[in-house]
Short mmCIF file of C-alpha atoms in Angstrom, two decimals:
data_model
loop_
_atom_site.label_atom_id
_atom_site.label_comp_id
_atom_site.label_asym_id
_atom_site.label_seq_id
_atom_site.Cartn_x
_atom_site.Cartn_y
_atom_site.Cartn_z
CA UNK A 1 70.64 -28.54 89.59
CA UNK A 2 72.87 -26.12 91.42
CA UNK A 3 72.48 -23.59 88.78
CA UNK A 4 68.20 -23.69 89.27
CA UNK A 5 68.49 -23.44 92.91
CA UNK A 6 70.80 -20.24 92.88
CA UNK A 7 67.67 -18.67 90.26
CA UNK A 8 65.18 -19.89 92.75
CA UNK A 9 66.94 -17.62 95.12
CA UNK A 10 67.18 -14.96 93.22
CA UNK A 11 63.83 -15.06 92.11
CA UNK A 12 62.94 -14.88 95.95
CA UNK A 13 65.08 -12.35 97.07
CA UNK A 14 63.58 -10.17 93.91
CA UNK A 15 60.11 -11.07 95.94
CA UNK A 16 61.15 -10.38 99.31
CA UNK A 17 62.45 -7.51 98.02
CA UNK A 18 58.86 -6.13 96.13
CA UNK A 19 57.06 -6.79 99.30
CA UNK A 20 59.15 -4.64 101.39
CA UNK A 21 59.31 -1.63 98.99
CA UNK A 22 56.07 -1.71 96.99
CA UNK A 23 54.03 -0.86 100.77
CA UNK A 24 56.34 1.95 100.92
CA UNK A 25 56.25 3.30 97.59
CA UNK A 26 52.00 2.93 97.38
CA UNK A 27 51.52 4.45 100.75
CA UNK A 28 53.67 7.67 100.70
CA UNK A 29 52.09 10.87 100.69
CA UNK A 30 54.76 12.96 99.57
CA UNK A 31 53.15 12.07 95.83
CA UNK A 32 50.26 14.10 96.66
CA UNK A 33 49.31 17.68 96.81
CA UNK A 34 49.60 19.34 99.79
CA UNK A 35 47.36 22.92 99.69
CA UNK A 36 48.08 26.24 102.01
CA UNK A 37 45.42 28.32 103.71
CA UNK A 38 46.21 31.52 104.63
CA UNK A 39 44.02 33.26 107.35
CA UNK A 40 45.10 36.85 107.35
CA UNK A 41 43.72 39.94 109.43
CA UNK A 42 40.42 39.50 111.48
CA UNK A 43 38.81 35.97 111.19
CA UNK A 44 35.13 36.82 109.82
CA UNK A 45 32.07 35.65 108.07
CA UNK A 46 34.13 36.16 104.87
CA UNK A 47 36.94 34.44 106.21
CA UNK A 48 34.76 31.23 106.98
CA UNK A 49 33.34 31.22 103.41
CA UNK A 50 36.99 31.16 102.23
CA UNK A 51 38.06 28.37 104.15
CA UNK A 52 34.94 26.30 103.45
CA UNK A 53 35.60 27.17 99.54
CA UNK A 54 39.48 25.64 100.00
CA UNK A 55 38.89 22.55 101.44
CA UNK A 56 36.03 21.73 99.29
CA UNK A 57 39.10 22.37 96.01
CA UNK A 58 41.36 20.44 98.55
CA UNK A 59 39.00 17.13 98.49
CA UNK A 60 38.42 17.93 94.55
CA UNK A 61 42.11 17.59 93.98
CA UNK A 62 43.06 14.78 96.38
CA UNK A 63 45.48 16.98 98.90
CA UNK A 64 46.58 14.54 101.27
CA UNK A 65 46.98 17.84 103.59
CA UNK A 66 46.01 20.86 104.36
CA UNK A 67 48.13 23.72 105.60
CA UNK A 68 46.53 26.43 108.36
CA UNK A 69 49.05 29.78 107.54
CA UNK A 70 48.05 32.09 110.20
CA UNK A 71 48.21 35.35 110.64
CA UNK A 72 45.28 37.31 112.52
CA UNK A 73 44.99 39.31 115.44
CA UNK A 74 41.50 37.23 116.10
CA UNK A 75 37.91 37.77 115.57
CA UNK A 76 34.29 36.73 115.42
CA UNK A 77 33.90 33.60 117.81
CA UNK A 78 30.87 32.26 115.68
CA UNK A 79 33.55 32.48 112.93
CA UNK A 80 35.94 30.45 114.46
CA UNK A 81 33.55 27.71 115.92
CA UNK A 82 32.25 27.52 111.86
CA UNK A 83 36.00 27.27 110.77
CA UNK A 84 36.74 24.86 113.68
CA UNK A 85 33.61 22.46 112.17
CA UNK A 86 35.22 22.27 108.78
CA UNK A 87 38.43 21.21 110.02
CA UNK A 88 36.31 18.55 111.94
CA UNK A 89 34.41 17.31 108.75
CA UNK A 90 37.79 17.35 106.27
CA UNK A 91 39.10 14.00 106.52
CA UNK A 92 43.25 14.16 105.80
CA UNK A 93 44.96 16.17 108.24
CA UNK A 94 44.65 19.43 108.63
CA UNK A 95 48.32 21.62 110.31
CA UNK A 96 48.48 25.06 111.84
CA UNK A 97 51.29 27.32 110.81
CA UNK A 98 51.45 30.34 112.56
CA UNK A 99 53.62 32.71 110.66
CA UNK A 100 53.74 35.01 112.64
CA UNK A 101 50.76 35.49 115.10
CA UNK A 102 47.71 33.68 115.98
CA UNK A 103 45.67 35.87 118.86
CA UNK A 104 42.53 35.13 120.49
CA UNK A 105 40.44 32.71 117.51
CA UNK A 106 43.07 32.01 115.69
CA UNK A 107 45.07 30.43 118.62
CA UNK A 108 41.50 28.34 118.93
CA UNK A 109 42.19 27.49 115.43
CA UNK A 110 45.39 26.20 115.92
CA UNK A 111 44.68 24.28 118.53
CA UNK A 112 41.57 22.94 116.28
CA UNK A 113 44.32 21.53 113.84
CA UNK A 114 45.98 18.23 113.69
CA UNK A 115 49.02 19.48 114.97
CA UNK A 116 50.76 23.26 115.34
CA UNK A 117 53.38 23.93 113.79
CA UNK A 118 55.47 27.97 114.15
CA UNK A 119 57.91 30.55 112.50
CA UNK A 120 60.70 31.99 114.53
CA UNK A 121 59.50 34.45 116.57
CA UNK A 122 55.87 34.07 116.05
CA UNK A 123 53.41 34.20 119.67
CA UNK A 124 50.42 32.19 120.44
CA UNK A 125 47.39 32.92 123.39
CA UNK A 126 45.82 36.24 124.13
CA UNK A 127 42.04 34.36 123.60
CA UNK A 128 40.11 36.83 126.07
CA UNK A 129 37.04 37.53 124.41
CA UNK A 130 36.01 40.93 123.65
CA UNK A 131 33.10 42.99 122.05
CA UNK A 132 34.27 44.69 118.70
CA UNK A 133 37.50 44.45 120.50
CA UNK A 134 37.11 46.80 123.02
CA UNK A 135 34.49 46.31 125.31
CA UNK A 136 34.17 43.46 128.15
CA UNK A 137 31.75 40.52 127.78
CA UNK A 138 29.44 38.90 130.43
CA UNK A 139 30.81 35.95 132.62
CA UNK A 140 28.28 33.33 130.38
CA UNK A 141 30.46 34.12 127.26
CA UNK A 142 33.91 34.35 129.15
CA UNK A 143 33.44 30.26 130.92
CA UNK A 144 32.05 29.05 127.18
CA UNK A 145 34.97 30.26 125.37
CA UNK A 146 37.24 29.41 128.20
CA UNK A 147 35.78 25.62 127.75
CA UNK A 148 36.14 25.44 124.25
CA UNK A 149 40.01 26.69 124.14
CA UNK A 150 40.23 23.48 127.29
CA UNK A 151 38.35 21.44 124.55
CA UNK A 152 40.81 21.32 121.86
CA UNK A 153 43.55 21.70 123.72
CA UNK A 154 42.52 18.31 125.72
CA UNK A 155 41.59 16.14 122.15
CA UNK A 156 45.22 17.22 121.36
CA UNK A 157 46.59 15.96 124.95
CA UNK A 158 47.94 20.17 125.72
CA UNK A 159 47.83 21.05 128.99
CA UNK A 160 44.57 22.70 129.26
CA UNK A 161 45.15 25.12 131.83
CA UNK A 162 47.74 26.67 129.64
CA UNK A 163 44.34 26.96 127.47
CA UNK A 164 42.67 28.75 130.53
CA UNK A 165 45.40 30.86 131.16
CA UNK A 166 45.00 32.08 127.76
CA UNK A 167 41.38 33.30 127.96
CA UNK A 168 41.28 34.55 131.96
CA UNK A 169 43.84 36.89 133.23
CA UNK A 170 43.59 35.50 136.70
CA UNK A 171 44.56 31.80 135.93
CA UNK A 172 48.55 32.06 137.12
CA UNK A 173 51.34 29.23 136.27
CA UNK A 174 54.44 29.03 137.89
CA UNK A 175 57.69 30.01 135.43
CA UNK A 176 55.08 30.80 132.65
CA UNK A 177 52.58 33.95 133.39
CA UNK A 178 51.77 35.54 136.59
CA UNK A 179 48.60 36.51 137.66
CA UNK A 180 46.04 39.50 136.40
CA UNK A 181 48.11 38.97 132.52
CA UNK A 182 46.61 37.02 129.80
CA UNK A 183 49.29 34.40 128.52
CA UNK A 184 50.72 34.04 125.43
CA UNK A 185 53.60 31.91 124.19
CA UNK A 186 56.36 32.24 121.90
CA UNK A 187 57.87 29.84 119.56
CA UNK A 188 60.26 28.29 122.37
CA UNK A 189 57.72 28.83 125.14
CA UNK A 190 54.98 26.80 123.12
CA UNK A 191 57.78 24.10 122.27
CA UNK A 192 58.47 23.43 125.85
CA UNK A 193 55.26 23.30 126.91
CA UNK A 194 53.91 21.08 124.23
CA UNK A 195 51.98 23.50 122.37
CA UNK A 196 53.60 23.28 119.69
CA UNK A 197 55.42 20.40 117.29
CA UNK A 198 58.17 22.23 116.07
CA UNK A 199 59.77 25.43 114.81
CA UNK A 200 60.16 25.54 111.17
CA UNK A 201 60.88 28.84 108.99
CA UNK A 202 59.01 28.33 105.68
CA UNK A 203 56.51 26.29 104.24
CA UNK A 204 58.67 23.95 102.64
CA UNK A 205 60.14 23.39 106.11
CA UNK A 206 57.24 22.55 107.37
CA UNK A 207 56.63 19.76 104.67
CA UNK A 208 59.91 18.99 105.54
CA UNK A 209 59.08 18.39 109.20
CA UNK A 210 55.52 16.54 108.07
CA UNK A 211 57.53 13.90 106.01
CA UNK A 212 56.26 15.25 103.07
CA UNK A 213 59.36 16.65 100.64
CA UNK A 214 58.16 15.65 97.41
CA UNK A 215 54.58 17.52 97.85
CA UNK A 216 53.48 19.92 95.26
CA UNK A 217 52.26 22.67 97.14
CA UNK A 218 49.28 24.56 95.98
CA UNK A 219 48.26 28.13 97.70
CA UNK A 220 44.37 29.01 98.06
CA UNK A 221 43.52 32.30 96.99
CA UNK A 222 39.99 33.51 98.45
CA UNK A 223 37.44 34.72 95.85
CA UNK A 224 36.31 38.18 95.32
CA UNK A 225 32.57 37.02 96.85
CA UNK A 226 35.08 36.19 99.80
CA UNK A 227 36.59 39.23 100.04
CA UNK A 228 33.43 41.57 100.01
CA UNK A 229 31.89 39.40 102.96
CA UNK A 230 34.80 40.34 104.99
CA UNK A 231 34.34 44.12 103.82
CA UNK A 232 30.86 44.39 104.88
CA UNK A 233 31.01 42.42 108.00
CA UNK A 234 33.63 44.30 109.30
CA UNK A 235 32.03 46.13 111.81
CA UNK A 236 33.79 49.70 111.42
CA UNK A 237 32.47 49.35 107.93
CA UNK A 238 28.80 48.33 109.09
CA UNK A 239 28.90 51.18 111.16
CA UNK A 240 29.70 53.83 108.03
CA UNK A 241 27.15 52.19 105.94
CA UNK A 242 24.66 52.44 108.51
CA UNK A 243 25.31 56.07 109.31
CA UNK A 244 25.10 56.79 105.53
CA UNK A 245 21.73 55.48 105.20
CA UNK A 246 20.61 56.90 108.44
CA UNK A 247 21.65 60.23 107.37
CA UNK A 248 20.51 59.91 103.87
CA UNK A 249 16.86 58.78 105.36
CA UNK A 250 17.17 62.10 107.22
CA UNK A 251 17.99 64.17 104.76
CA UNK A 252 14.98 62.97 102.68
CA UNK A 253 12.91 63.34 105.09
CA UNK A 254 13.81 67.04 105.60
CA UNK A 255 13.88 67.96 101.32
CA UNK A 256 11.34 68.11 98.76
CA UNK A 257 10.92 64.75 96.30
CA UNK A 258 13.25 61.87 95.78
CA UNK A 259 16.52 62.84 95.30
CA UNK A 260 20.41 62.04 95.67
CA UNK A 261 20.20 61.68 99.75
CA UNK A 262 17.48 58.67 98.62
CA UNK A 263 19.23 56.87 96.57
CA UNK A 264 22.67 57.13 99.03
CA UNK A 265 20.19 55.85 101.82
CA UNK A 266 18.91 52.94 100.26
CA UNK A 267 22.62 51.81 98.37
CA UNK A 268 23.91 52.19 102.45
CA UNK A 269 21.00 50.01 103.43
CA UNK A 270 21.36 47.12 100.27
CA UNK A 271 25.06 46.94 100.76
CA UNK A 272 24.47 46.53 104.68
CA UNK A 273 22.07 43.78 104.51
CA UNK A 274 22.96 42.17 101.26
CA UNK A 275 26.60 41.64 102.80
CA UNK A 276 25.06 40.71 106.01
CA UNK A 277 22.63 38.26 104.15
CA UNK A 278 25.36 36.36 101.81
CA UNK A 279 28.01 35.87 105.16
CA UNK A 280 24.58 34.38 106.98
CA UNK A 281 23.84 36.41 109.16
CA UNK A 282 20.75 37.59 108.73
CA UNK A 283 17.93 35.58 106.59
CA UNK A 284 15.30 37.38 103.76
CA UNK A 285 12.92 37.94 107.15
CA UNK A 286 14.86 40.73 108.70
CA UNK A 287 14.96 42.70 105.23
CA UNK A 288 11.40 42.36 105.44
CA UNK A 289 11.30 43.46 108.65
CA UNK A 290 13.92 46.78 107.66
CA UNK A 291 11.37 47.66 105.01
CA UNK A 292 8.15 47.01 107.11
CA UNK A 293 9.63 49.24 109.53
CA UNK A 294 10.07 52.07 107.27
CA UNK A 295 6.92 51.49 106.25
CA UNK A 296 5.22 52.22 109.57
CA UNK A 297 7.22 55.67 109.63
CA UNK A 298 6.14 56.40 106.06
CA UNK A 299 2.49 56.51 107.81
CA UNK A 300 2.82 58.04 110.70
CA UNK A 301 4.12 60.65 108.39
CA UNK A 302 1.28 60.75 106.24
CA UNK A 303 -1.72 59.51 108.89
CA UNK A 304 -0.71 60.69 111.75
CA UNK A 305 -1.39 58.51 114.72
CA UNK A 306 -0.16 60.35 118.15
CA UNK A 307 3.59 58.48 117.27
CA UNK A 308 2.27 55.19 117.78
CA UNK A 309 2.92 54.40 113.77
CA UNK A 310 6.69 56.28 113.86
CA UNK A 311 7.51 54.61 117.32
CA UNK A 312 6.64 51.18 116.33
CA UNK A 313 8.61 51.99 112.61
CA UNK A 314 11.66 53.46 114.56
CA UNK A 315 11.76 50.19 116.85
CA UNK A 316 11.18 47.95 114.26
CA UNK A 317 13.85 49.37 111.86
CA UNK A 318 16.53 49.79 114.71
CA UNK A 319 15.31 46.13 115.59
CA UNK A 320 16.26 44.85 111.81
CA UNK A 321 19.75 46.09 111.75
CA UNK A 322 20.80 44.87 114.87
CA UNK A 323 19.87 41.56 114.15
CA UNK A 324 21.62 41.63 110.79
CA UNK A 325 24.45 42.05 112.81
CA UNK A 326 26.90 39.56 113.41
CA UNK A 327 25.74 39.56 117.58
CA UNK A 328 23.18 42.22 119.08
CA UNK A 329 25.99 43.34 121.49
CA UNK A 330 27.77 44.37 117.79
CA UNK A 331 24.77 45.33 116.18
CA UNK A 332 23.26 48.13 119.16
CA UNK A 333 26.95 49.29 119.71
CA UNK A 334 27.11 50.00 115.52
CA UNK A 335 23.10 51.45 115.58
CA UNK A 336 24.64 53.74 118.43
CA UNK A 337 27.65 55.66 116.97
CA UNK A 338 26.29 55.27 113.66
CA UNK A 339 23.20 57.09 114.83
CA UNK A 340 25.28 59.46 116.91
CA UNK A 341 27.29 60.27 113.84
CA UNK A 342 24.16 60.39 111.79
CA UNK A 343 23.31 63.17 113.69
CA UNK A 344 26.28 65.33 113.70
CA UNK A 345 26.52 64.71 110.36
CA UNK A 346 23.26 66.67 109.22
CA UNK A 347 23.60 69.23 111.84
CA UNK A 348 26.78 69.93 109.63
CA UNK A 349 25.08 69.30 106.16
CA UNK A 350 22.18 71.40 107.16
CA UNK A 351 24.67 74.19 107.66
CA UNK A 352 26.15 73.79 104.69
CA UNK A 353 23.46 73.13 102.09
CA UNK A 354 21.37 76.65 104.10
CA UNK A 355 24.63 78.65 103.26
CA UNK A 356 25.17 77.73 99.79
CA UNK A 357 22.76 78.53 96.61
CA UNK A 358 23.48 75.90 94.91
CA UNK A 359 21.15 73.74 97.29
CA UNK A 360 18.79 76.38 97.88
CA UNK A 361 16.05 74.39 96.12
CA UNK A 362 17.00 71.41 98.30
CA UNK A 363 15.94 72.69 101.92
CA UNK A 364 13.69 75.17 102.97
CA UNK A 365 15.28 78.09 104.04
CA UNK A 366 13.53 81.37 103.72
CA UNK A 367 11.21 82.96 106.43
CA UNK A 368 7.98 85.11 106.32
CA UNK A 369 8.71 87.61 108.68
CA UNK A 370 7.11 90.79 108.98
CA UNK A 371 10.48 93.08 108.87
CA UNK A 372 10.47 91.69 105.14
CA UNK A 373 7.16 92.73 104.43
CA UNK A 374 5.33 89.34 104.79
CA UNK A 375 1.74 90.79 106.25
CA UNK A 376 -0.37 87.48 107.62
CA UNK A 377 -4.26 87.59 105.95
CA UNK A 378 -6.57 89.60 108.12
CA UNK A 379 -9.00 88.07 110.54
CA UNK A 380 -12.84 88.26 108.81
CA UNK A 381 -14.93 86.62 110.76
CA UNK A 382 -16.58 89.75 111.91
CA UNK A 383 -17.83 90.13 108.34
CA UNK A 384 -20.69 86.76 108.82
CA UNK A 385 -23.87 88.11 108.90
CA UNK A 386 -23.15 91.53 106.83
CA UNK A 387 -24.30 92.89 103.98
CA UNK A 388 -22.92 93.71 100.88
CA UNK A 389 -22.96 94.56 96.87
CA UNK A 390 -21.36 92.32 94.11
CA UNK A 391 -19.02 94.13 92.42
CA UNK A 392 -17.96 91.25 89.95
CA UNK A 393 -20.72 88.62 88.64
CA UNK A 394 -19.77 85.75 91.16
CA UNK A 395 -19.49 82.24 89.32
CA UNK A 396 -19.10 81.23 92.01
CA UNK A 397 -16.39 83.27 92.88
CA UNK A 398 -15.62 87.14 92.30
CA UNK A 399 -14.99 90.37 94.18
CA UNK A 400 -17.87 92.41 96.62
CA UNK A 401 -18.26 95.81 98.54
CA UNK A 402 -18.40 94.70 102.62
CA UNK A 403 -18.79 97.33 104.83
CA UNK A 404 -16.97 99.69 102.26
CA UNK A 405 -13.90 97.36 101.18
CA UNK A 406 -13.43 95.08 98.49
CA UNK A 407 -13.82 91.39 99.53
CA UNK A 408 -12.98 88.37 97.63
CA UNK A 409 -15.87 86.13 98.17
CA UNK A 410 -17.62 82.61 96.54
CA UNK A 411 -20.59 81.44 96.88
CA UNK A 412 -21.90 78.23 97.73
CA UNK A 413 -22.90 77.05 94.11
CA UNK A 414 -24.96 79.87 93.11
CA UNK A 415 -24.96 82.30 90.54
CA UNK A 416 -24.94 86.08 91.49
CA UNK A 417 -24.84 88.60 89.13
CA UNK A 418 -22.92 91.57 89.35
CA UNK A 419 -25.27 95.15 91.48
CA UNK A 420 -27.17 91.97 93.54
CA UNK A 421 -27.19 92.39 96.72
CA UNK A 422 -25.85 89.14 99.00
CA UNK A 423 -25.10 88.66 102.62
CA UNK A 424 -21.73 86.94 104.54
CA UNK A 425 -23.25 83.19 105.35
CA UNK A 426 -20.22 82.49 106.46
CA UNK A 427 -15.90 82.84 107.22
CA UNK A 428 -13.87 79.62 106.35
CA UNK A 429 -10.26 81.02 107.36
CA UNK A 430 -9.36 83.80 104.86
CA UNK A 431 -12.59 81.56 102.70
CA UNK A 432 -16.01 84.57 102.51
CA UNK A 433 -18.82 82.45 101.65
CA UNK A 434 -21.89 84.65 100.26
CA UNK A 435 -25.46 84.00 99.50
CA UNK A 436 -27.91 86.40 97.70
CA UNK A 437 -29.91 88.51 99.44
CA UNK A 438 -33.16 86.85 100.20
CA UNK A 439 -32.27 83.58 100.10
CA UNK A 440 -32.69 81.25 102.69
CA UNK A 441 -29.40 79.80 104.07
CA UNK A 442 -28.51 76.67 102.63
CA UNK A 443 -28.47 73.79 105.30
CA UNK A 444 -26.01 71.22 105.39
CA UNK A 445 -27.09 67.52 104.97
#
């Protein structure tokens, strides 16, 4: 009896024992794959379709996180809010690394994340919004992108006037950033302040610090589609293109037939728009637009129509590209210099090509001028109403004596044999139109 008892408790202990450790066993993550993210250089259209391409491999392999490397002096805003909504949708958490800098949208996407996690030395902040950089935005843009930093940083319970401090130079806190200087944290500085989790050095660290040792890590590498986006929307790149087709159209314009300045125009203008097109920026409408445009100039060139036809083209056109663009503040500042550049460019080519034989053929470059020996035709309108002698039979054209001097002449469908006698009926330019003597003048219907 003693004996059964003492197997009863064993038995139960064994039991007790399953209970505690089978919960523990089934639930932890560290079995599952863990997948890294890098965001490097400016966050773009091509950076978006990158992202969205990982986490959709993420959910097809069952990562039970997702790792945010970042690296990136900033970017497009409409990028960032895109990248921001995919974090939102994915449904295991998603952690910022910032190895070593996340400026401007990429400290919005870090504060997007599930928690931030950052390298030694790395810096976070500097989210003033700018236009290609450079130039200063309106107010409207400024308080929406101030409010969306305060947004994530509040869902995450961060002080959000660190946030604000971050996007407007004139938001001051005491011991962190003084007034009129756009804040941004370091490693420690983010730490303290609860803008950050930890400090970890690697990735493995960091999986370290999640709870997740055993994770196999597996690094996203963007796609080539990926990386050509981020080419063409780049917009020191859209500016180039847009300048080569510009000056190509010129040049075109300017030369005989369809040549090599074509053909340079319209690859400018596919790679421009196609780029544009697959990022989505721009739908199929404002290609047909471009080309409807171009169409309009293509007949004020051949039917003219006082400019109203190359006006309406040239606005039309201009009117295409910008909204290709990734913003029309980015799309008129790219139509500017490239158009700028456009123009320096051919005064340049035009030099060039007029010095050189080899182009000759290419541009116009010769002049009529009397010192050559280029004599303009002579004036004969005082010939109409004279008489004269044909010297050639005149079928209906052919050669008469005028007044003493050989004439080229034609008639107006008649035949006049050569010693007839025939008057001047009229003087179309350097045109003599003849009739034979006698004949009434012909009357036009």
């Amino acid at each position: 009896m003693m004996r059964k008892l003492q197997l009863l408790g064993c038995v139960l202990c064994l039991l007790v024992g399953l209970v505690l450790v089978i919960p523990q066993v089934s639930g932890a993550p560290d079995e599952g794959p863990v997948v890294a993210i890098e965001i490097t250089g400016t966050i773009d259209p091509g950076t978006e379709s990158f992202v969205r391409y990982a986490l959709e491999e993420a959910e097809t392999i069952g990562a039970v996180a997702v790792i945010l490397e970042l690296d990136t002096p900033g970017g497009f805003i409409d990028s960032a809010l895109a990248i921001r909504r995919l974090i939102d949708d994915y449904g295991p958490p998603v952690y910022a690394f910032v190895r070593p800098n996340a400026i401007s949208a990429g400290a919005y996407l870090a504060l997007a994340a599930d928690a931030i996690y950052m390298a030694p030395g790395s810096t976070i902040g500097a989210a003033e919004p700018r236009v290609m950089g450079v130039g200063e935005v309106d107010e409207k843009t400024i308080s929406y992108w101030e409010k969306e930093m305060v947004g994530m940083a509040e869902r995450r319970n961060r002080d959000p006037q660190i946030a604000s401090a971050m996007v407007r130079s004139e938001v001051a806190i005491e011991g962190l950033v003084e007034q009129n200087v756009l804040l941004t944290l370091t490693a420690n500085e983010a730490l303290t302040v609860g803008y950050s989790e930890g400090t970890v050095t690697d990735r493995y660290a960091l999986l370290e610090a999640l709870g997740l040792p055993g994770a196999i890590l597996h690094l996203a590498e963007p796609r080539l589609s990926d990386r050509i986006i981020s080419w063409v929307t780049n917009p020191v790149v859209g500016t180039i293109l847009l300048m080569i087709g510009i000056s190509g159209l010129l040049l075109e314009v300017t030369t005989s037939g369809f040549g090599l300045a074509g053909i340079t125009s319209m690859a400018a203008f596919a790679i421009y728009f196609g780029g544009n097109m697959a990022a989505g920026l721009a739908e199929y409408w404002v290609l047909f637009l471009f080309f409807f445009g171009i169409a309009l100039m293509l007949v004020e060139v051949f039917i003219p129509g006082f400019g109203v036809f190359g006006v309406a083209g040239f606005i039309t056109t201009i009117g295409s590209v910008v909204l290709a663009a990734a913003s029309v503040q980015t799309g008129l500042i790219m139509v500017l210099i490239s158009t700028v550049l456009a123009g320096i460019f051919i005064v340049f080519a035009v030099r060039i090509f007029t010095r050189r034989s080899i182009f000759r053929n290419l541009i116009l470059s010769e002049e009529e001028r009397s010192d050559l020996g280029y004599v303009a035709p002579l004036d004969q309108k005082m010939l109409t109403g004279r008489d004269g002698v044909a010297i050639t039979a005149l079928r209906p054209s052919g050669t008469a004596e005028i007044d003493g001097r050989r004439v080229d002449v034609v008639t107006s469908g008649d035949f006049i044999a050569a010693g007839e006698s025939l008057i001047v009926d009229k003087v179309e330019g350097v045109r003599v139109v003849v009739r034979r003597l006698g004949v009434p003048e012909r009357k036009e219907q």
